[in-house]
Amino acid sequence: MGCSRVRAAANRLGTSWLLIVLGVVVLGTAGAGALVGLVSQAHNQAVSGALAEARVFARLTVERDVTSSAMASPLTSAETNDLQGDFSQLSTSRELVGLEVWRPDGSVLYSSGVDQYALVSGQELASAAAGRAVVRFENEPSARTGAPTAVVEVLVPMPSVAYSQGRFVAGELIPSGPVVDSASWANDRLALATLVGIVLAVLWLWGLRRRLRAQAYQAWHDHLTGLGNRALLDSAAGRALADDAEACLVLMDLDGFKRVNDTLGHAAGDELLGQLALRLRSSTRPGDALVRLGGDEFAVLMPGIGAEAAQAAGERLLQAASGQFVVRGVLVDTEASIGVAVAPGDGKGLGQLLQAADIAMYQAKRGKLGVCTFSRASSDVDAGDLELLAQLRTAIGAGQLRLHYQPAVALHPRATQLVEALVRWEHPKRGLLGPGLFIPLAEDTALIHPLTAWVLDEAVRQCAAWRLDGLSVAVAVNISPRSLTRPGLVELVIETLARHRLPASALHLEVTESAIIARPELARQVLHQLRARGISIAIDDFGTGYTSLVHLKTLPVEVLKIDRVFVSHLVDGCAERAIVSSIIELGHGLGMELVAEGVEDEATLELLRALGCDTAQGFHISRPMKSDDAGRWLSRRADGLDFASTGPALRAS
Ligand code: C2E
Ligand code: MG
Ligand code: MG
């Protein structure tokens, strides 16, 4: 656990810091190395500069004035005067501040008069007499003022006055300032350049760190509200739910957020979400992970909150989310529905916990309860369903969903052929599952949204491919009640059509009466928006719901699909025949096209034709087929051949 914490912390913050520390260490080492090199180079240059100068002075003084006879006897007064004169000249021009001449045995032959060489050791003298110059930087008292002066002491062996015992040695004191200055000038520039380089590199590293931090921030946060995102929730859950620790997950969905978007515009919707995020933030504790999952869905993972405190936590958030907001000068009332699930009881991992909270949230929404805590007893979902739901979550991404297509045929000649896309799940262990086994589960959670998006995308893609192959076909897609009123459906449909270059007229959307009854006004608005963009709307399973005729008149519906419970007993049931015939009459009266579902035999087909039904769909015409089979079926139809096909059998739904 400790390890994973360190890793998580390193992941969240470490990369940029690590980079900076590494960069500073590398740059610091390189810079310090360069500076040490420069200092030693400056010293070496000063040493050779001083030596060269001392050699010139020695040539101008000692070599010129001292002869070999000085080996045995002291200097003549003329020699001494000459030396003194030469030294004075150089001393006056401040080029030389002291001069001494030693014999090879170390005895002094001449001294300019200052006792500057008290510190010259016998070893240094012997070394110089043997031909190896000695250079030493010192502070000596000035010959004139006695104040300490920075000088270079140079012992120069005299080549021209050499003997078998060794050489005369000229000891010179040279002011070190000019020598050191000229040597360090070039190095100063190099040092400056190095320093500038280091500063620039540090600035670049700093900028890089800021960019990396910004990227890391984006990866973990929602750009609109500044709250965390799904990745952050995953990471927080990894820590909070480890070792079966107690934690509560609160899932929140705003009620009527779409209305704000529709009436005040998306920018206002965004502003509302931003304000709401601030309120939620102030109602959570520092250790809670507050994230926006998308749209108007928020989640808070609260470590350490158990079952007894969970409801209160949900209510606190509900209070924060419900109330009035001023958006663009308009007073907006908000309400929310909240589902609460508690780990480890309701789920051990984040996936299970999200599902449980999602189910509770949907119950809260349906029952207008505000906050609803997940409880297995009160949910209709048993453990097996929960497991299936968890598997379905991954099935969509794992490519396990399939679409089968069931054609509908016109009973009176028509141009465009229609096929209905029906989803199946190729379950790795349970085989091909029919929609009845998993659609209702998905519909109880937000999972229906990615499922709808997938079906829509795949159906539109397939239809576009068939049309490219020259088949004049349109596709019908079933839209769940929950997806119909979810913000963004219209945009999703338009974007999907555009991406696959399918005209809107080639797409039909089927919605059930229950979808419309659940939120009539909102459903009506969405259907109008879809219809305005050229998409056909069909009411599925018509006759089983309670759509009021008044309401039906206001809906932009083009097709009524008569439920198969009436159609399947058409031939032998008087009541069914009366119902079907009045639905046909009613639909035609409202200018709609009538489709009969569940046509299983020729007699029913003929009766429907006689009753004036426009289109028929059912096993007698064709079972739902895989896309390849459906393509072949459509080609045969296009070639004027008759239909005959059976689709694969499904596990009972
Ligand atoms: P639906 O939209 O009314 O689809 C027609 C259902 O009736 C299909 O069942 C089809 O196989 C079946 N059917 C067609 N002809 C006959 C027939 O002659 N006799 C009998 N007994 N049945 C016939 P399926 O594929 O099991 O779909 C069941 C329901 O699942 C669909 O009813 C639809 O409400 C839902 N569904 C299927 N695919 C999707 C989808 O992609 N999204 C959503 N939200 N719901 C879907
Ligand atoms: Mg349908
Ligand atoms: Mg139907």
XYZ file of C-alpha atoms and ligand atoms in Angstrom:
701
model
C 0.000 0.000 0.000
C 2.869 2.314 0.969
C 4.476 1.587 -2.354
C 1.338 2.347 -4.313
C 0.941 5.591 -2.394
C 4.464 6.625 -3.274
C 3.847 5.668 -6.873
C 0.581 7.562 -6.991
C 2.198 10.622 -5.421
C 5.135 10.378 -7.831
C 2.680 10.070 -10.688
C 0.678 13.068 -9.646
C 3.402 15.510 -8.760
C 6.739 13.827 -9.140
C 7.507 13.843 -12.819
C 8.013 17.550 -13.099
C 9.908 17.810 -9.831
C 12.035 14.852 -10.700
C 12.908 16.504 -13.972
C 13.826 19.738 -12.255
C 15.966 18.059 -9.608
C 17.723 15.944 -12.227
C 18.218 18.979 -14.434
C 19.631 21.068 -11.594
C 21.959 18.268 -10.509
C 23.236 17.745 -14.058
C 23.529 21.448 -14.779
C 25.029 22.182 -11.349
C 27.648 19.474 -11.769
C 28.483 20.578 -15.305
C 28.539 24.249 -14.287
C 30.656 23.650 -11.191
C 33.044 21.508 -13.251
C 33.297 24.231 -15.849
C 33.960 26.887 -13.226
C 36.629 24.815 -11.470
C 38.244 24.234 -14.878
C 38.115 27.934 -15.628
C 39.664 28.867 -12.268
C 42.502 26.430 -12.717
C 42.980 27.567 -16.296
C 43.143 31.182 -15.076
C 45.767 30.194 -12.516
C 47.870 28.371 -15.112
C 47.678 31.300 -17.488
C 48.692 33.706 -14.712
C 51.647 31.432 -13.814
C 52.960 31.260 -17.373
C 52.319 34.998 -17.888
C 54.319 35.830 -14.740
C 57.130 33.482 -15.748
C 57.381 34.979 -19.225
C 57.499 38.491 -17.753
C 60.082 37.478 -15.165
C 62.286 35.957 -17.877
C 62.212 39.200 -19.836
C 63.103 41.224 -16.726
C 65.913 38.776 -15.901
C 67.309 39.221 -19.385
C 67.150 43.003 -19.058
C 68.851 43.020 -15.667
C 70.731 40.003 -14.334
C 71.828 38.490 -17.634
C 73.067 41.808 -18.880
C 74.836 42.898 -15.700
C 76.165 39.810 -13.895
C 79.204 38.004 -15.239
C 80.608 34.613 -14.480
C 83.291 36.061 -12.277
C 80.598 36.745 -9.706
C 80.746 33.027 -9.004
C 83.772 33.376 -6.855
C 83.768 37.015 -5.724
C 81.121 39.657 -4.874
C 79.812 41.910 -7.635
C 81.947 44.821 -8.594
C 80.496 48.189 -7.664
C 79.954 48.856 -11.384
C 77.959 45.646 -11.689
C 75.989 46.489 -8.585
C 75.301 50.005 -9.900
C 74.217 48.627 -13.276
C 71.846 46.191 -11.590
C 70.547 48.860 -9.252
C 70.021 51.210 -12.229
C 68.184 48.615 -14.301
C 66.054 47.613 -11.319
C 65.250 51.254 -10.528
C 63.968 51.794 -14.049
C 61.652 48.806 -13.852
C 60.653 49.668 -10.318
C 59.809 53.220 -11.319
C 57.535 51.967 -14.025
C 56.002 49.597 -11.338
C 56.839 46.560 -13.395
C 59.190 45.061 -10.846
C 58.978 45.582 -7.086
C 61.958 43.532 -5.923
C 65.010 41.792 -7.330
C 67.564 39.421 -5.819
C 70.276 37.316 -7.345
C 71.509 34.116 -5.762
C 74.447 31.968 -6.531
C 73.724 28.289 -7.145
C 74.782 27.508 -3.554
C 72.039 29.805 -2.198
C 74.250 32.748 -1.150
C 72.906 36.197 -2.000
C 74.796 38.056 -4.697
C 72.535 41.066 -5.007
C 69.389 42.339 -3.298
C 67.308 45.351 -4.262
C 67.232 46.091 -0.587
C 63.907 44.818 0.662
C 63.745 41.646 2.729
C 61.053 40.188 0.669
C 62.513 36.748 0.202
C 62.675 35.666 3.761
C 60.177 32.967 2.908
C 61.997 31.564 -0.105
C 63.050 28.107 0.988
C 66.368 26.455 0.282
C 64.467 23.755 -1.580
C 62.904 26.302 -3.949
C 66.277 27.892 -4.574
C 67.880 24.533 -5.244
C 65.052 23.684 -7.626
C 65.511 26.958 -9.513
C 69.314 26.529 -9.596
C 68.713 23.125 -11.145
C 66.767 24.805 -13.989
C 63.122 24.585 -12.781
C 61.492 27.975 -12.357
C 59.330 28.596 -9.275
C 56.257 30.831 -9.324
C 54.354 31.714 -6.167
C 51.553 34.266 -5.555
C 52.060 36.225 -2.327
C 51.176 39.359 -0.414
C 54.430 41.274 0.259
C 54.965 44.637 1.944
C 55.418 47.324 -0.692
C 58.995 48.551 -1.073
C 57.707 52.116 -0.978
C 54.859 52.152 1.467
C 55.298 48.898 3.377
C 51.582 48.077 2.815
C 50.768 44.482 1.738
C 50.781 44.196 -2.056
C 49.649 41.295 -4.209
C 52.777 40.063 -5.954
C 54.117 37.088 -7.858
C 57.393 35.692 -6.612
C 59.321 34.153 -9.475
C 62.609 32.348 -9.213
C 64.128 32.270 -12.693
C 67.140 30.087 -13.477
C 69.680 32.049 -15.560
C 70.730 29.990 -18.561
C 73.566 32.263 -19.612
C 75.227 32.246 -16.214
C 75.293 28.546 -15.553
C 78.023 26.507 -13.957
C 78.584 22.920 -13.291
C 77.309 23.427 -9.748
C 74.120 24.931 -11.060
C 72.780 28.256 -12.218
C 72.475 31.737 -10.870
C 68.878 32.406 -9.851
C 67.100 35.703 -10.357
C 64.396 36.209 -7.743
C 61.808 38.715 -8.882
C 58.792 40.250 -7.276
C 56.260 41.295 -9.926
C 52.944 43.025 -9.110
C 50.399 40.290 -9.710
C 47.502 42.541 -10.712
C 48.261 42.961 -14.453
C 49.324 39.317 -14.845
C 46.251 37.937 -13.142
C 43.949 40.452 -14.807
C 45.042 39.622 -18.340
C 44.774 35.891 -17.640
C 41.388 36.113 -16.036
C 39.883 38.473 -18.594
C 39.376 35.803 -21.206
C 38.268 33.386 -18.540
C 35.843 35.896 -17.124
C 34.098 36.023 -20.465
C 33.980 32.253 -20.589
C 32.683 32.130 -17.031
C 30.038 34.688 -17.897
C 28.983 32.687 -20.937
C 28.789 29.535 -18.783
C 26.746 31.380 -16.189
C 24.377 32.768 -18.815
C 24.070 29.257 -20.267
C 23.216 27.840 -16.854
C 20.670 30.577 -16.168
C 19.035 30.002 -19.578
C 18.976 26.260 -19.025
C 17.430 26.716 -15.576
C 14.798 29.024 -17.052
C 14.049 26.495 -19.783
C 13.766 23.725 -17.206
C 11.447 25.906 -15.172
C 9.260 26.524 -18.214
C 9.287 22.827 -19.025
C 8.261 22.017 -15.477
C 5.380 24.462 -15.704
C 4.249 22.928 -18.994
C 4.456 19.417 -17.541
C 2.525 20.502 -14.478
C -0.125 22.068 -16.715
C -0.366 18.829 -18.701
C -0.576 16.782 -15.513
C -3.291 19.125 -14.269
C -5.268 18.652 -17.468
C -4.908 14.896 -17.214
C -6.432 14.863 -13.735
C -8.916 17.712 -13.911
C -12.059 18.760 -15.654
C -11.305 21.851 -17.715
C -14.730 23.407 -17.249
C -15.085 23.340 -13.480
C -11.516 22.774 -12.301
C -12.755 19.780 -10.308
C -11.167 16.369 -10.689
C -12.084 14.074 -13.556
C -12.660 10.340 -13.897
C -8.909 9.612 -13.832
C -8.597 11.416 -10.520
C -11.543 9.449 -9.128
C -9.889 6.197 -10.236
C -6.703 7.160 -8.501
C -8.462 8.321 -5.321
C -10.500 5.099 -5.283
C -7.297 3.073 -5.554
C -6.182 4.609 -2.272
C -9.508 4.941 -0.451
C -10.885 1.473 -1.237
C -7.670 -0.470 -0.633
C -7.876 -3.173 2.022
C -11.701 -3.061 2.004
C -11.663 0.305 3.744
C -14.954 2.064 4.379
C -15.812 4.858 1.948
C -18.922 6.331 0.474
C -19.534 7.324 -3.124
C -22.067 10.025 -3.845
C -23.273 10.341 -7.424
C -25.191 13.412 -8.430
C -27.111 14.345 -11.546
C -28.818 17.690 -11.989
C -32.525 17.639 -12.772
C -33.540 19.756 -15.727
C -30.064 20.881 -16.677
C -30.930 20.516 -20.331
C -33.638 23.108 -19.887
C -30.988 25.638 -18.821
C -28.859 24.764 -21.838
C -31.816 24.978 -24.185
C -33.286 28.184 -22.892
C -30.215 30.185 -21.835
C -27.621 28.620 -24.110
C -24.630 26.347 -23.538
C -22.412 29.122 -22.190
C -24.955 29.717 -19.427
C -25.086 25.982 -18.765
C -21.303 25.966 -18.405
C -21.469 28.910 -16.030
C -24.056 27.145 -13.904
C -21.837 24.071 -13.692
C -18.899 26.279 -12.640
C -20.930 27.889 -9.851
C -22.276 24.555 -8.749
C -18.727 23.167 -8.597
C -17.765 25.956 -6.179
C -20.711 25.171 -3.904
C -19.958 21.463 -3.962
C -16.326 22.139 -3.189
C -17.262 24.059 -0.064
C -19.425 21.131 1.086
C -16.729 18.515 0.874
C -13.851 17.732 3.202
C -10.198 18.189 2.182
C -9.622 14.440 1.679
C -12.747 13.888 -0.468
C -12.343 13.369 -4.199
C -14.862 15.646 -5.913
C -15.029 15.090 -9.653
C -17.194 15.902 -12.647
C -17.848 12.743 -14.639
C -19.238 14.605 -17.618
C -22.300 16.670 -18.507
C -24.167 17.441 -15.319
C -22.924 14.355 -13.476
C -20.719 14.773 -10.405
C -19.264 12.248 -7.982
C -17.675 12.532 -4.567
C -15.684 9.736 -3.006
C -15.533 10.184 0.762
C -13.025 7.984 2.560
C -13.988 6.842 6.052
C -17.737 7.519 5.669
C -19.731 4.391 6.506
C -23.356 3.375 5.973
C -24.745 5.331 8.945
C -23.257 8.675 7.804
C -23.721 8.140 4.049
C -27.293 9.432 3.771
C -26.357 12.601 5.667
C -23.352 13.119 3.364
C -25.632 12.810 0.337
C -28.126 15.254 1.805
C -25.400 17.786 2.533
C -24.413 17.715 -1.130
C -28.031 17.849 -2.237
C -28.485 20.977 -0.162
C -25.425 22.525 -1.791
C -26.672 21.690 -5.274
C -30.299 22.640 -4.853
C -31.282 26.247 -4.731
C -30.942 29.366 -6.748
C -28.087 30.431 -8.962
C -27.795 33.663 -10.871
C -26.635 32.805 -14.381
C -26.145 35.689 -16.816
C -28.479 37.801 -14.734
C -31.198 35.146 -14.729
C -32.324 33.396 -11.551
C -32.091 29.649 -12.099
C -33.578 27.090 -9.704
C -31.740 23.796 -9.584
C -32.603 20.435 -8.190
C -30.542 17.310 -8.187
C -30.896 13.584 -7.713
C -28.290 11.812 -5.660
C -27.428 8.151 -5.355
C -25.206 6.948 -2.537
C -23.284 3.693 -2.289
C -20.981 2.582 0.498
C -17.881 0.413 0.199
C -17.183 -2.352 0.856
C -20.836 -3.419 1.340
C -22.255 -2.113 -1.947
C -19.154 -2.808 -3.998
C -15.462 -3.292 -3.443
C -14.028 -1.614 -6.495
C -14.888 1.738 -8.012
C -16.743 0.099 -10.929
C -19.188 -1.758 -8.668
C -19.589 1.226 -6.415
C -20.375 3.484 -9.366
C -22.990 1.071 -10.620
C -24.630 0.835 -7.219
C -24.620 4.623 -6.822
C -25.925 4.946 -10.359
C -28.840 2.620 -9.661
C -29.610 4.505 -6.441
C -29.381 7.801 -8.290
C -31.796 6.658 -10.938
C -34.190 5.500 -8.241
C -33.893 8.916 -6.632
C -34.654 10.506 -9.971
C -37.629 8.310 -10.799
C -39.137 8.629 -7.369
C -38.184 12.289 -7.017
C -36.529 11.302 -3.731
C -33.600 13.714 -3.779
C -31.172 11.315 -2.137
C -31.411 7.558 -2.356
C -29.011 5.146 -0.716
C -28.296 1.949 -2.588
C -29.676 -1.122 -0.994
C -29.741 -4.449 -2.681
C -33.102 -5.278 -1.168
C -34.807 -2.199 -2.573
C -33.129 -2.374 -5.961
C -34.558 -4.840 -8.421
C -31.061 -5.749 -9.412
C -29.709 -8.948 -7.977
C -26.067 -9.916 -7.629
C -26.022 -11.738 -10.982
C -27.364 -8.678 -12.740
C -24.792 -6.514 -11.017
C -22.092 -8.798 -12.278
C -23.524 -8.700 -15.785
C -23.710 -4.935 -15.561
C -20.056 -4.770 -14.505
C -19.157 -6.978 -17.485
C -21.257 -4.868 -19.837
C -19.262 -1.809 -18.820
C -16.156 -3.389 -20.308
C -17.962 -5.220 -23.119
C -18.623 -1.997 -25.011
C -14.962 -1.020 -25.114
C -13.878 -4.625 -25.684
C -15.888 -4.844 -28.914
C -18.249 -7.567 -27.677
C -21.419 -5.869 -28.857
C -22.877 -6.757 -32.264
C -25.686 -5.366 -34.326
C -28.138 -7.572 -36.147
C -30.470 -6.100 -38.720
C -34.109 -6.949 -39.271
C -35.662 -5.669 -42.476
C -39.133 -4.225 -42.782
C -40.881 -4.566 -46.147
C -43.343 -2.208 -47.735
C -46.734 -3.786 -48.394
C -47.205 -1.251 -51.150
C -44.240 -0.477 -53.453
C -41.792 2.040 -51.940
C -38.339 3.243 -52.842
C -36.284 2.952 -49.694
C -35.743 -0.274 -47.843
C -35.560 -0.026 -44.023
C -33.659 -2.273 -41.614
C -33.842 -2.058 -37.839
C -30.593 -2.336 -35.888
C -30.966 -4.665 -32.892
C -28.129 -5.032 -30.447
C -26.663 -8.309 -29.217
C -23.854 -9.099 -26.823
C -21.317 -11.716 -27.758
C -20.631 -12.677 -24.143
C -17.287 -14.480 -23.804
C -18.789 -17.171 -21.520
C -22.538 -17.087 -22.065
C -22.674 -16.838 -25.833
C -24.871 -14.473 -27.843
C -27.167 -12.569 -25.466
C -30.349 -10.829 -26.600
C -31.056 -7.230 -25.634
C -33.759 -8.268 -23.171
C -31.034 -9.575 -20.855
C -28.912 -6.474 -20.661
C -30.734 -3.419 -22.069
C -33.051 -3.086 -19.044
C -30.035 -3.273 -16.729
C -28.157 -0.677 -18.747
C -31.270 1.497 -18.827
C -31.290 1.625 -15.056
C -27.805 3.133 -15.072
C -25.890 5.696 -17.065
C -24.343 2.803 -18.991
C -27.164 3.074 -21.476
C -25.559 6.264 -22.830
C -22.305 4.758 -24.127
C -24.355 1.791 -25.354
C -26.710 4.045 -27.318
C -23.746 5.953 -28.711
C -22.099 2.719 -29.836
C -25.253 1.339 -31.479
C -25.875 4.630 -33.242
C -22.327 4.833 -34.517
C -22.202 1.230 -35.726
C -25.665 1.346 -37.366
C -24.911 4.601 -39.169
C -21.516 3.310 -40.279
C -23.046 0.091 -41.645
C -25.843 1.924 -43.419
C -23.362 4.318 -45.040
C -21.288 1.320 -46.179
C -24.345 -0.350 -47.742
C -25.261 2.847 -49.528
C -21.723 3.090 -50.880
C -22.294 -0.417 -52.236
C -25.290 0.941 -54.114
C -28.034 -0.305 -51.794
C -30.814 2.181 -51.199
C -31.355 1.520 -47.506
C -32.219 3.395 -44.328
C -31.522 2.219 -40.794
C -33.680 2.427 -37.674
C -32.063 2.673 -34.248
C -33.844 2.145 -30.913
C -33.315 4.965 -28.430
C -33.879 4.262 -24.729
C -36.069 6.603 -22.694
C -33.116 7.695 -20.599
C -30.942 8.450 -23.621
C -33.701 10.365 -25.365
C -33.823 13.073 -22.725
C -30.130 13.128 -21.958
C -28.478 16.452 -22.832
C -26.463 16.169 -26.020
C -28.441 13.445 -27.856
C -29.254 15.678 -30.820
C -25.615 16.749 -31.144
C -24.495 13.120 -30.888
C -26.843 12.067 -33.694
C -25.811 14.946 -35.949
C -22.139 14.389 -35.307
C -22.437 10.638 -35.968
C -24.265 11.213 -39.263
C -21.664 13.767 -40.341
C -18.752 11.522 -39.421
C -20.075 8.697 -41.593
C -21.484 11.028 -44.264
C -24.948 9.566 -44.040
C -27.877 11.837 -44.911
C -30.291 12.432 -42.038
C -33.146 11.012 -44.126
C -31.451 7.586 -43.973
C -31.748 7.444 -40.199
C -34.918 6.582 -38.273
C -35.040 6.701 -34.512
C -37.458 4.475 -32.623
C -38.702 5.605 -29.235
C -41.280 3.947 -27.054
C -44.408 5.542 -25.662
C -42.926 5.147 -22.159
C -39.975 7.310 -23.187
C -42.340 10.090 -24.131
C -44.613 9.720 -21.139
C -41.678 9.802 -18.667
C -40.776 13.406 -19.561
C -43.325 14.514 -22.157
C -42.259 18.119 -22.615
C -38.564 17.400 -22.831
C -39.128 14.409 -25.120
C -41.294 16.555 -27.394
C -38.546 19.203 -27.647
C -35.854 16.643 -28.457
C -38.024 14.910 -31.062
C -38.785 18.251 -32.702
C -35.092 19.087 -32.869
C -34.316 15.716 -34.443
C -37.187 15.982 -36.903
C -36.113 19.511 -37.838
C -32.807 18.032 -38.924
C -34.495 15.535 -41.210
C -34.443 12.430 -39.013
C -37.565 10.260 -39.023
C -39.137 9.408 -35.692
C -41.082 6.205 -35.083
C -43.089 5.263 -32.011
C -42.136 1.696 -31.163
C -44.404 -0.942 -29.614
C -47.360 1.358 -30.160
C -50.577 0.363 -28.432
C -49.043 -0.945 -25.222
C -48.406 2.444 -23.637
C -50.732 5.216 -22.738
C -49.879 7.944 -25.189
C -52.739 10.402 -25.237
C -54.077 11.068 -28.691
C -53.899 14.790 -28.035
C -50.253 14.417 -27.226
C -49.582 12.195 -30.238
C -50.890 14.966 -32.461
C -48.252 17.402 -31.174
C -45.360 15.031 -31.716
C -43.299 15.136 -34.916
C -43.774 11.403 -35.436
C -43.755 9.906 -38.923
C -44.155 6.219 -38.135
C -46.233 4.158 -35.699
C -44.988 0.615 -35.112
C -47.907 -1.533 -33.970
C -46.805 -3.790 -31.135
C -46.539 -7.461 -31.953
C -48.926 -8.501 -29.154
C -51.749 -7.278 -31.405
C -50.225 -8.405 -34.688
C -49.453 -11.957 -33.624
C -53.142 -12.635 -32.876
C -54.487 -10.693 -35.785
C -55.790 -13.625 -37.753
C -57.637 -15.376 -34.934
C -58.465 -12.550 -32.504
C -61.390 -10.232 -33.122
C -60.310 -7.699 -30.525
C -56.780 -7.563 -31.962
C -58.152 -7.067 -35.440
C -60.305 -4.189 -34.192
C -57.350 -2.617 -32.350
C -54.972 -2.939 -35.294
C -57.483 -1.590 -37.753
C -58.250 1.428 -35.553
C -54.539 2.122 -34.978
C -54.039 2.075 -38.753
C -56.951 4.424 -39.232
C -55.786 6.718 -36.450
C -52.204 6.799 -37.728
C -53.244 7.511 -41.268
C -55.575 10.201 -39.949
C -52.577 11.885 -38.362
C -50.554 11.502 -41.563
C -48.336 8.739 -40.218
C -46.975 5.571 -41.794
C -47.967 2.297 -40.115
C -45.570 -0.587 -39.506
C -46.762 -3.909 -38.134
C -44.233 -5.727 -35.917
C -44.090 -9.462 -35.301
C -45.498 -10.719 -38.588
C -44.922 -14.451 -38.359
C -46.992 -15.876 -41.244
C -48.368 -15.171 -44.681
C -51.986 -14.940 -43.473
C -51.132 -12.102 -41.098
C -49.213 -10.360 -43.862
C -52.145 -10.564 -46.225
C -54.605 -9.362 -43.603
C -52.364 -6.386 -42.785
C -52.201 -5.526 -46.473
C -55.997 -5.684 -46.620
C -56.277 -3.425 -43.560
C -54.119 -0.834 -45.343
C -50.973 -1.231 -43.218
C -47.957 0.264 -45.018
C -45.049 -1.865 -43.841
C -44.472 -5.207 -42.181
C -41.660 -6.580 -40.063
C -41.387 -10.006 -38.550
C -39.889 -13.479 -38.655
C -42.009 -14.313 -41.679
C -40.142 -11.704 -43.660
C -36.813 -12.176 -41.986
C -35.320 -12.750 -38.586
C -32.702 -10.217 -37.482
C -29.470 -11.053 -39.359
C -25.784 -10.381 -39.056
C -24.663 -7.466 -41.198
C -23.196 -9.688 -43.956
C -26.408 -11.689 -44.265
C -28.482 -8.525 -44.145
C -26.325 -7.060 -46.943
C -26.931 -10.130 -49.089
C -30.656 -10.018 -48.273
C -30.813 -6.388 -49.309
C -28.946 -7.087 -52.562
C -31.336 -9.896 -53.417
C -34.282 -7.590 -52.734
C -32.735 -4.894 -54.860
C -32.400 -7.453 -57.649
C -36.125 -8.174 -57.327
C -35.627 -11.607 -55.744
C -37.897 -12.774 -52.969
C -36.959 -12.743 -49.267
C -36.124 -15.859 -47.286
C -33.761 -15.886 -44.412
C -33.389 -16.917 -40.854
C -31.136 -15.206 -38.365
C -29.131 -16.780 -35.522
C -31.011 -17.882 -32.419
C -30.559 -15.867 -29.232
C -30.363 -16.863 -25.598
C -33.753 -16.309 -24.027
C -34.359 -12.701 -23.186
P -38.119 -3.795 -30.707
O -37.410 -2.529 -31.014
O -39.587 -3.789 -30.715
O -37.511 -4.861 -31.690
C -38.239 -5.898 -32.206
C -38.027 -7.143 -31.411
O -38.983 -8.088 -31.815
C -36.691 -7.761 -31.684
O -36.290 -8.458 -30.543
C -37.014 -8.754 -32.790
O -36.089 -9.801 -32.862
C -38.348 -9.221 -32.329
N -39.136 -9.710 -33.454
C -39.116 -9.249 -34.716
N -39.986 -9.948 -35.473
C -40.572 -10.864 -34.664
C -41.533 -11.858 -34.855
O -42.064 -12.067 -35.930
N -41.931 -12.611 -33.762
C -41.364 -12.406 -32.565
N -41.745 -13.169 -31.566
N -40.432 -11.470 -32.335
C -40.025 -10.691 -33.391
P -34.950 -8.251 -29.891
O -33.886 -8.113 -30.907
O -34.827 -9.272 -28.841
O -35.134 -6.824 -29.242
C -35.977 -6.674 -28.197
C -36.044 -5.274 -27.802
O -34.801 -4.802 -27.286
C -36.309 -4.327 -28.971
O -37.659 -4.313 -29.261
C -35.852 -3.034 -28.425
O -36.837 -2.466 -27.593
C -34.699 -3.452 -27.556
N -33.470 -3.212 -28.290
C -32.862 -3.932 -29.230
N -31.760 -3.323 -29.678
C -31.707 -2.174 -29.005
C -30.798 -1.068 -28.999
O -29.837 -1.035 -29.747
N -31.050 -0.063 -28.137
C -32.131 -0.063 -27.315
N -32.290 0.958 -26.503
N -32.992 -1.064 -27.301
C -32.769 -2.111 -28.131
Mg -37.635 -1.128 -32.322
Mg -41.026 -2.934 -31.220
